[in-house]
Structures are given as structure tokens and as C-alpha cells.
């Protein structure tokens, strides 16, 4: 992403794992005509325009009203509606949105996310099912999104949210400092598995004693990145190899998990991790930025090397170590839902249709007004106007374009790959799809067990997965504690729900 744009404070790695962008059905721009096929002026018999309130996680900006007015000039003509942008900061998001949804405040379009309790919000009745609205007013959305991605927004067979059109897959890999790779002539093409990294980290440890070979954080360990399974949202019961005949298993009892722990322990004892790896909350890219580390593991997609180079302030290179895979958790990390507080769901869906199809509208929302907040360098490339930068620009959503509609319509910035959307389209098309893509687990029936199991995970998981704890001694105790806390009951419930989901898909 643009070197002058900050990542929205507080967004989870999942954004890092996220912060990020791309298209799922057809080449970028397919079905994305200016205004969309279903965007003709609304025949509302002289009614005053309806104001659509869009609530999302983002920054408040000085010129947000000006941008709303510029967007409304388009939407009034096309659907007889105006738009009100209502960002909420990441820190206040959970509290404010819970109150607003519970009290059914007037919200017409809401940023729904599997990261932020989407299934719980559906179970609480906060969102409207939109199947009929989508069929009538969102025809361009259904043409644009691959059905498997669209289905990921369904719960119990009903459509409650629409995934944004962005990168729909991720793969695990390692991100390394380019200067060190070149200095020690590390052959990236020879790195195929994590075993091939032993010699790389040994070289850094021996010759660069001021650098920790692997930066990590307790919230996202290398094992989280490298495990080859569908986490089925929460990892409390997974699908090994994204299939496993739809049989849910305990990740922590799997042989491959034990093998990964052995590698982590070996690396820890060799000094490749910091001594506080199990408790550190510092983001790995910040450790690299401070010139204290060489590499870190992360989820990757098209443009990761460029975006991580911006985050660390130095050139980085990437090596993928797992296949690119689409799972429900990634497809549903950013979606649009229509809350029950909407006073005109029809207009909300018409507005959504525009956000997936109208290039001028979506770029106004993302970047602001041309000539004021950005200038065009070409038909596709933009930059800040002379004398303006990230600190002084008067409209800045926080680099969250992946949250809105169709990211493939976005202008790009000078430091981005010029063909990033074409590459991302191919990345999506080439990605493996989990057989459980579209399944969302409802943990309500086992919420007591989930709480107890999460307490056990907090005690053991980070220590084991950073090599701080010896798996030979600790893994059996960890597994036993998980069972006592109710892991088997959670897996049985998840299996029952997955079986019902499969039957409903036939």
C-alpha cells in the first residue's frame, strides 16, 4: 500500500493479515461499469432523497462532510439517495457498535466482520436477511462475486452480509530483509520448506549478533501462519488440509502440530527467537523497523513485499511456504450488512450496488476529492497534491479501501505494483478453496466450553508455539487440559453444524 498511508491503528494482524486488498469473479473491472447496470436514476415519484448512513471502522477527517456531499451528488442522480459517512475508531468500535446495534440506531450499511463477532451479531438479530433485496437491487454484486465467496456471508442458509471484493485468499510464508539476503547471498529459490530456513537463520545468528533472526508476537505465532488447515473460524476444531472429508479434528492432537512445535523448540534453543517471544506484544514489523530483527512469518498475498517494505522502512523479500487457500475466515473478514435499524433497506442495497460498481463513487470514498486530496498521475495512478502528505491531507480514511465494495475499482499509488489488481485476480483464481468455504460456526451452544478452552490456550499456546516451552514435557499436559475444559464437546458441536451445513448445500 502507499508509503504515505498509515495502517488503521488497532486493526488486527488479520489486517496485517490483512491490511490489504482484490477480486473474486472475473477480471478486475468485469461487471464494474461506471454506475453499474442496476444504477439508473430512481423513480421515487418526487420523494426527497433518503440519507444512507454508512458505519465503518476508520478515521474521522476534516473534509469528511465535503466528501459525503461529493458522493451524494452521484447517488442522488442514480438512486435518489444521499450518503452520510460515519467512521468509528478501532478502539471504540466494539463498545459503540454493540450499543448502536442493540438499540437499533439508524444505520443503513454496517461493516460486518468475522473478526468482530459477525455470527454472534446475526444470532442476536442485529442484521436483516438480504436475499430478496440482493436479487432485486444488487444484481451487479451477484454478477461480480464468485458464488462461493458470496455464500460465505450466509448463516443458516440466509444471506446476512456481502463480502467486499478484494483478495480472497492468503498463504503463509516468511518475510526477510533484502539487504541481509543479498549480503549473505541467500538463494530464495532454494527455500521450499521450513527446514530450508535452518541454514538461513544460522547465518544471521552467527554474523549479525545484533539481530534476532525471527521476530514474533504472542498473538500470531509462526505455527499460526504455517499450519495447513481450515481453522473453521476459531481453531477449536479444524479441517486438516482444508478437506479431511469434512471431519473436524483437534489441531493440537495432530502429528503435524507436534512436528511444528519441535521445530519451534529447536529454533528457540538456537537463539533464533527472542527470550520473551511468548509474551511479546510488539508487532514483528516494528522490531525489524527498529533494526533488531531479520525476518518474521506472516500471511501473504499479492503486493506483500511492497507493503511490508513500507511498514518496516526497508526493502523486504517474501518466500511462500504454504499454498494460497480461501477459507470462510478470510473471505468474511470485511463485509457489508444492513442492520435492523435501517429505515430504508431498499436504498441501502441500491447504495451497496453502487459501491461495487461505480468507480468514481468508490474512489471518492477511499481517497477523497481529486485536486484537493489527491491528483492523478495517469488514468490509474494517483498521488498527493504538491505540498500535501499523509500528515496534512484533510481526508484520510486510514488506508482501509479493502473494507468498501469493490477494491478492484481503486486507483493505485506510485509505489504499488502497477498490475496489482490483475495479479490479485489471478491469485484468487489460482487459490485452493477449502471444502468448508462458506461455513460459519455458531459457538453459542458451547460458549461455556469455549471460554474454558480459551483460558487453557492463553496459558500454553504461545509458549509452545514459540519454543519457549518444551513440547516433549508440556504438549501432553496441554492436550489433557483442553479435553478437561471441553474441547471434545466443542468439536462435536462444530461437526454437527458442519454436517447440517453440508446437507443444506446439496
Coordinates of C-alpha atoms in Angstrom, one line a residue, residues 128-333:
X128 CA -31.6 -8.2 8.1
X129 CA -31.5 -11.1 5.8
X130 CA -30.9 -9.5 2.4
X131 CA -31.6 -12.4 -0.1
X132 CA -34.7 -10.7 -1.7
X133 CA -33.0 -7.2 -1.6
X134 CA -29.9 -8.6 -3.3
X135 CA -32.0 -10.3 -6.0
X136 CA -33.9 -7.1 -6.7
X137 CA -31.4 -4.3 -6.3
X138 CA -28.0 -6.0 -6.1
X139 CA -27.8 -7.8 -9.5
X140 CA -24.4 -6.3 -10.2
X141 CA -23.0 -7.7 -7.0
X142 CA -24.2 -11.2 -7.7
X143 CA -22.6 -11.0 -11.2
X144 CA -19.3 -9.8 -9.7
X145 CA -18.8 -12.1 -6.8
X146 CA -18.0 -15.8 -7.1
X147 CA -21.0 -17.7 -5.6
X148 CA -18.7 -19.5 -3.1
X149 CA -17.5 -16.1 -1.8
X150 CA -21.0 -14.7 -1.6
X151 CA -22.2 -17.8 0.2
X152 CA -19.7 -17.1 2.9
X153 CA -21.9 -14.3 4.1
X154 CA -24.7 -16.7 4.8
X155 CA -25.8 -18.1 8.1
X156 CA -28.2 -21.0 8.3
X157 CA -28.9 -20.6 4.5
X158 CA -29.8 -16.9 4.7
X159 CA -27.6 -14.0 3.3
X160 CA -26.8 -11.6 6.1
X161 CA -23.7 -9.9 4.7
X162 CA -21.9 -9.3 1.4
X163 CA -18.1 -9.8 1.3
X164 CA -16.1 -7.0 -0.2
X165 CA -14.4 -7.8 -3.5
X166 CA -10.8 -8.0 -2.6
X167 CA -8.1 -10.6 -2.1
X168 CA -10.0 -13.8 -1.2
X169 CA -7.1 -16.0 -0.2
X170 CA -3.9 -16.0 1.8
X171 CA -0.8 -18.1 2.1
X172 CA 1.8 -18.5 4.8
X173 CA 5.4 -17.5 4.3
X174 CA 8.5 -15.8 5.6
X175 CA 9.4 -12.1 5.1
X176 CA 13.1 -11.2 5.2
X177 CA 15.3 -8.2 5.0
X178 CA 16.5 -7.8 1.4
X179 CA 19.9 -6.3 2.4
X180 CA 20.8 -9.3 4.5
X181 CA 19.6 -11.7 1.9
X182 CA 21.9 -10.0 -0.6
X183 CA 24.8 -9.6 1.8
X184 CA 24.9 -13.4 2.5
X185 CA 23.9 -14.5 -0.9
X186 CA 20.8 -16.4 0.4
X187 CA 19.2 -18.3 -2.5
X188 CA 15.5 -17.7 -2.1
X189 CA 14.6 -20.2 -4.8
X190 CA 16.1 -23.0 -2.7
X191 CA 13.7 -22.3 0.2
X192 CA 10.8 -24.7 -0.2
X193 CA 10.1 -25.8 3.4
X194 CA 10.7 -24.5 6.9
X195 CA 13.6 -27.0 7.2
X196 CA 15.4 -25.0 4.5
X197 CA 15.3 -22.0 6.8
X198 CA 17.6 -23.5 9.4
X199 CA 20.8 -22.6 7.5
X200 CA 19.4 -19.1 6.8
X201 CA 18.7 -18.3 10.4
X202 CA 22.0 -19.8 11.5
X203 CA 23.9 -17.5 9.1
X204 CA 22.1 -14.4 10.6
X205 CA 22.7 -15.6 14.2
X206 CA 26.4 -16.1 13.6
X207 CA 27.2 -13.0 11.6
X208 CA 24.6 -10.4 12.8
X209 CA 24.5 -10.8 16.6
X210 CA 22.6 -7.6 17.0
X211 CA 19.7 -9.1 15.0
X212 CA 17.1 -11.6 16.3
X213 CA 16.7 -14.0 13.3
X214 CA 12.9 -14.3 13.8
X215 CA 10.7 -11.6 15.2
X216 CA 7.4 -12.9 16.5
X217 CA 4.4 -11.8 18.7
X218 CA 2.4 -14.0 21.1
X219 CA -0.8 -13.1 19.3
X220 CA 0.3 -14.5 15.9
X221 CA 3.0 -17.2 16.1
X222 CA 4.8 -18.9 13.2
X223 CA 2.7 -22.0 13.8
X224 CA -0.5 -19.9 13.3
X225 CA 0.9 -19.0 9.9
X226 CA 2.3 -22.4 8.8
X227 CA -0.4 -24.8 10.0
X228 CA -2.1 -26.3 6.9
X229 CA -5.8 -26.4 8.0
X230 CA -9.0 -24.6 7.8
X231 CA -9.4 -23.0 11.3
X232 CA -13.2 -23.0 10.9
X233 CA -13.2 -19.5 12.4
X234 CA -11.7 -20.2 15.8
X235 CA -9.3 -23.2 15.6
X236 CA -11.3 -25.1 18.2
X237 CA -11.7 -28.0 15.8
X238 CA -10.1 -27.7 12.3
X239 CA -10.2 -29.3 8.9
X240 CA -6.7 -30.7 8.2
X241 CA -5.5 -29.9 4.7
X242 CA -8.7 -27.9 4.1
X243 CA -10.7 -31.1 3.4
X244 CA -10.2 -34.2 5.6
X245 CA -13.6 -35.5 4.3
X246 CA -15.2 -32.7 6.3
X247 CA -14.1 -34.4 9.5
X248 CA -13.3 -31.9 12.3
X249 CA -10.3 -32.8 14.4
X250 CA -8.4 -31.3 17.3
X251 CA -5.5 -29.4 15.8
X252 CA -3.4 -29.8 19.0
X253 CA -3.5 -33.6 18.7
X254 CA -2.4 -33.7 15.1
X255 CA 1.1 -35.1 14.4
X256 CA 2.0 -32.2 12.2
X257 CA 1.3 -29.8 15.0
X258 CA 3.7 -31.7 17.2
X259 CA 6.3 -31.6 14.4
X260 CA 6.0 -27.8 14.1
X261 CA 6.4 -27.5 17.9
X262 CA 9.7 -29.5 17.7
X263 CA 11.0 -27.1 15.1
X264 CA 10.0 -24.0 17.1
X265 CA 11.7 -25.5 20.2
X266 CA 14.9 -26.2 18.1
X267 CA 14.8 -22.6 16.9
X268 CA 14.3 -21.2 20.3
X269 CA 17.1 -23.1 21.8
X270 CA 19.4 -22.0 18.9
X271 CA 18.6 -18.4 19.8
X272 CA 16.5 -17.6 16.7
X273 CA 13.6 -16.2 18.8
X274 CA 13.9 -13.6 21.4
X275 CA 13.8 -14.8 25.0
X276 CA 10.4 -13.0 25.5
X277 CA 8.8 -14.4 22.3
X278 CA 5.9 -16.0 24.3
X279 CA 4.9 -12.7 25.9
X280 CA 5.9 -10.0 23.5
X281 CA 3.1 -7.8 22.1
X282 CA 5.4 -5.8 19.8
X283 CA 4.5 -6.2 16.2
X284 CA 7.2 -8.1 14.3
X285 CA 7.4 -5.5 11.5
X286 CA 8.2 -2.9 14.2
X287 CA 11.0 -5.0 15.5
X288 CA 12.5 -5.2 12.0
X289 CA 12.0 -1.5 11.6
X290 CA 14.0 -0.8 14.8
X291 CA 16.9 -2.8 13.2
X292 CA 16.5 -5.5 15.8
X293 CA 15.4 -8.5 13.7
X294 CA 15.9 -10.1 10.3
X295 CA 12.7 -11.8 9.5
X296 CA 9.2 -12.8 10.5
X297 CA 6.4 -15.1 9.4
X298 CA 3.1 -13.7 8.1
X299 CA 0.2 -14.3 5.8
X300 CA 0.9 -13.1 2.3
X301 CA -0.8 -12.1 -0.9
X302 CA 0.0 -10.1 -4.0
X303 CA 2.0 -7.0 -3.0
X304 CA 3.0 -8.2 0.4
X305 CA 6.7 -7.5 -0.2
X306 CA 5.9 -3.9 -1.2
X307 CA 3.5 -3.3 1.7
X308 CA 5.9 -4.8 4.3
X309 CA 8.8 -2.8 2.9
X310 CA 6.7 0.3 3.7
X311 CA 5.8 -0.9 7.1
X312 CA 9.4 -1.8 8.1
X313 CA 11.0 1.2 6.3
X314 CA 13.4 -1.1 4.4
X315 CA 13.2 -3.4 1.4
X316 CA 11.8 -6.8 2.2
X317 CA 11.5 -10.1 0.2
X318 CA 9.0 -12.8 0.6
X319 CA 9.1 -16.6 0.3
X320 CA 5.7 -18.5 0.4
X321 CA 5.7 -21.8 2.3
X322 CA 2.1 -22.8 2.1
X323 CA -0.4 -22.9 -0.7
X324 CA -2.8 -20.0 -1.3
X325 CA -6.2 -21.0 0.1
X326 CA -9.6 -19.4 0.5
X327 CA -11.4 -20.0 3.8
X328 CA -14.5 -18.5 5.3
X329 CA -12.5 -16.6 7.9
X330 CA -10.6 -14.7 5.2
X331 CA -13.5 -14.1 2.8
X332 CA -15.7 -12.8 5.7
X333 CA -13.1 -10.6 7.4

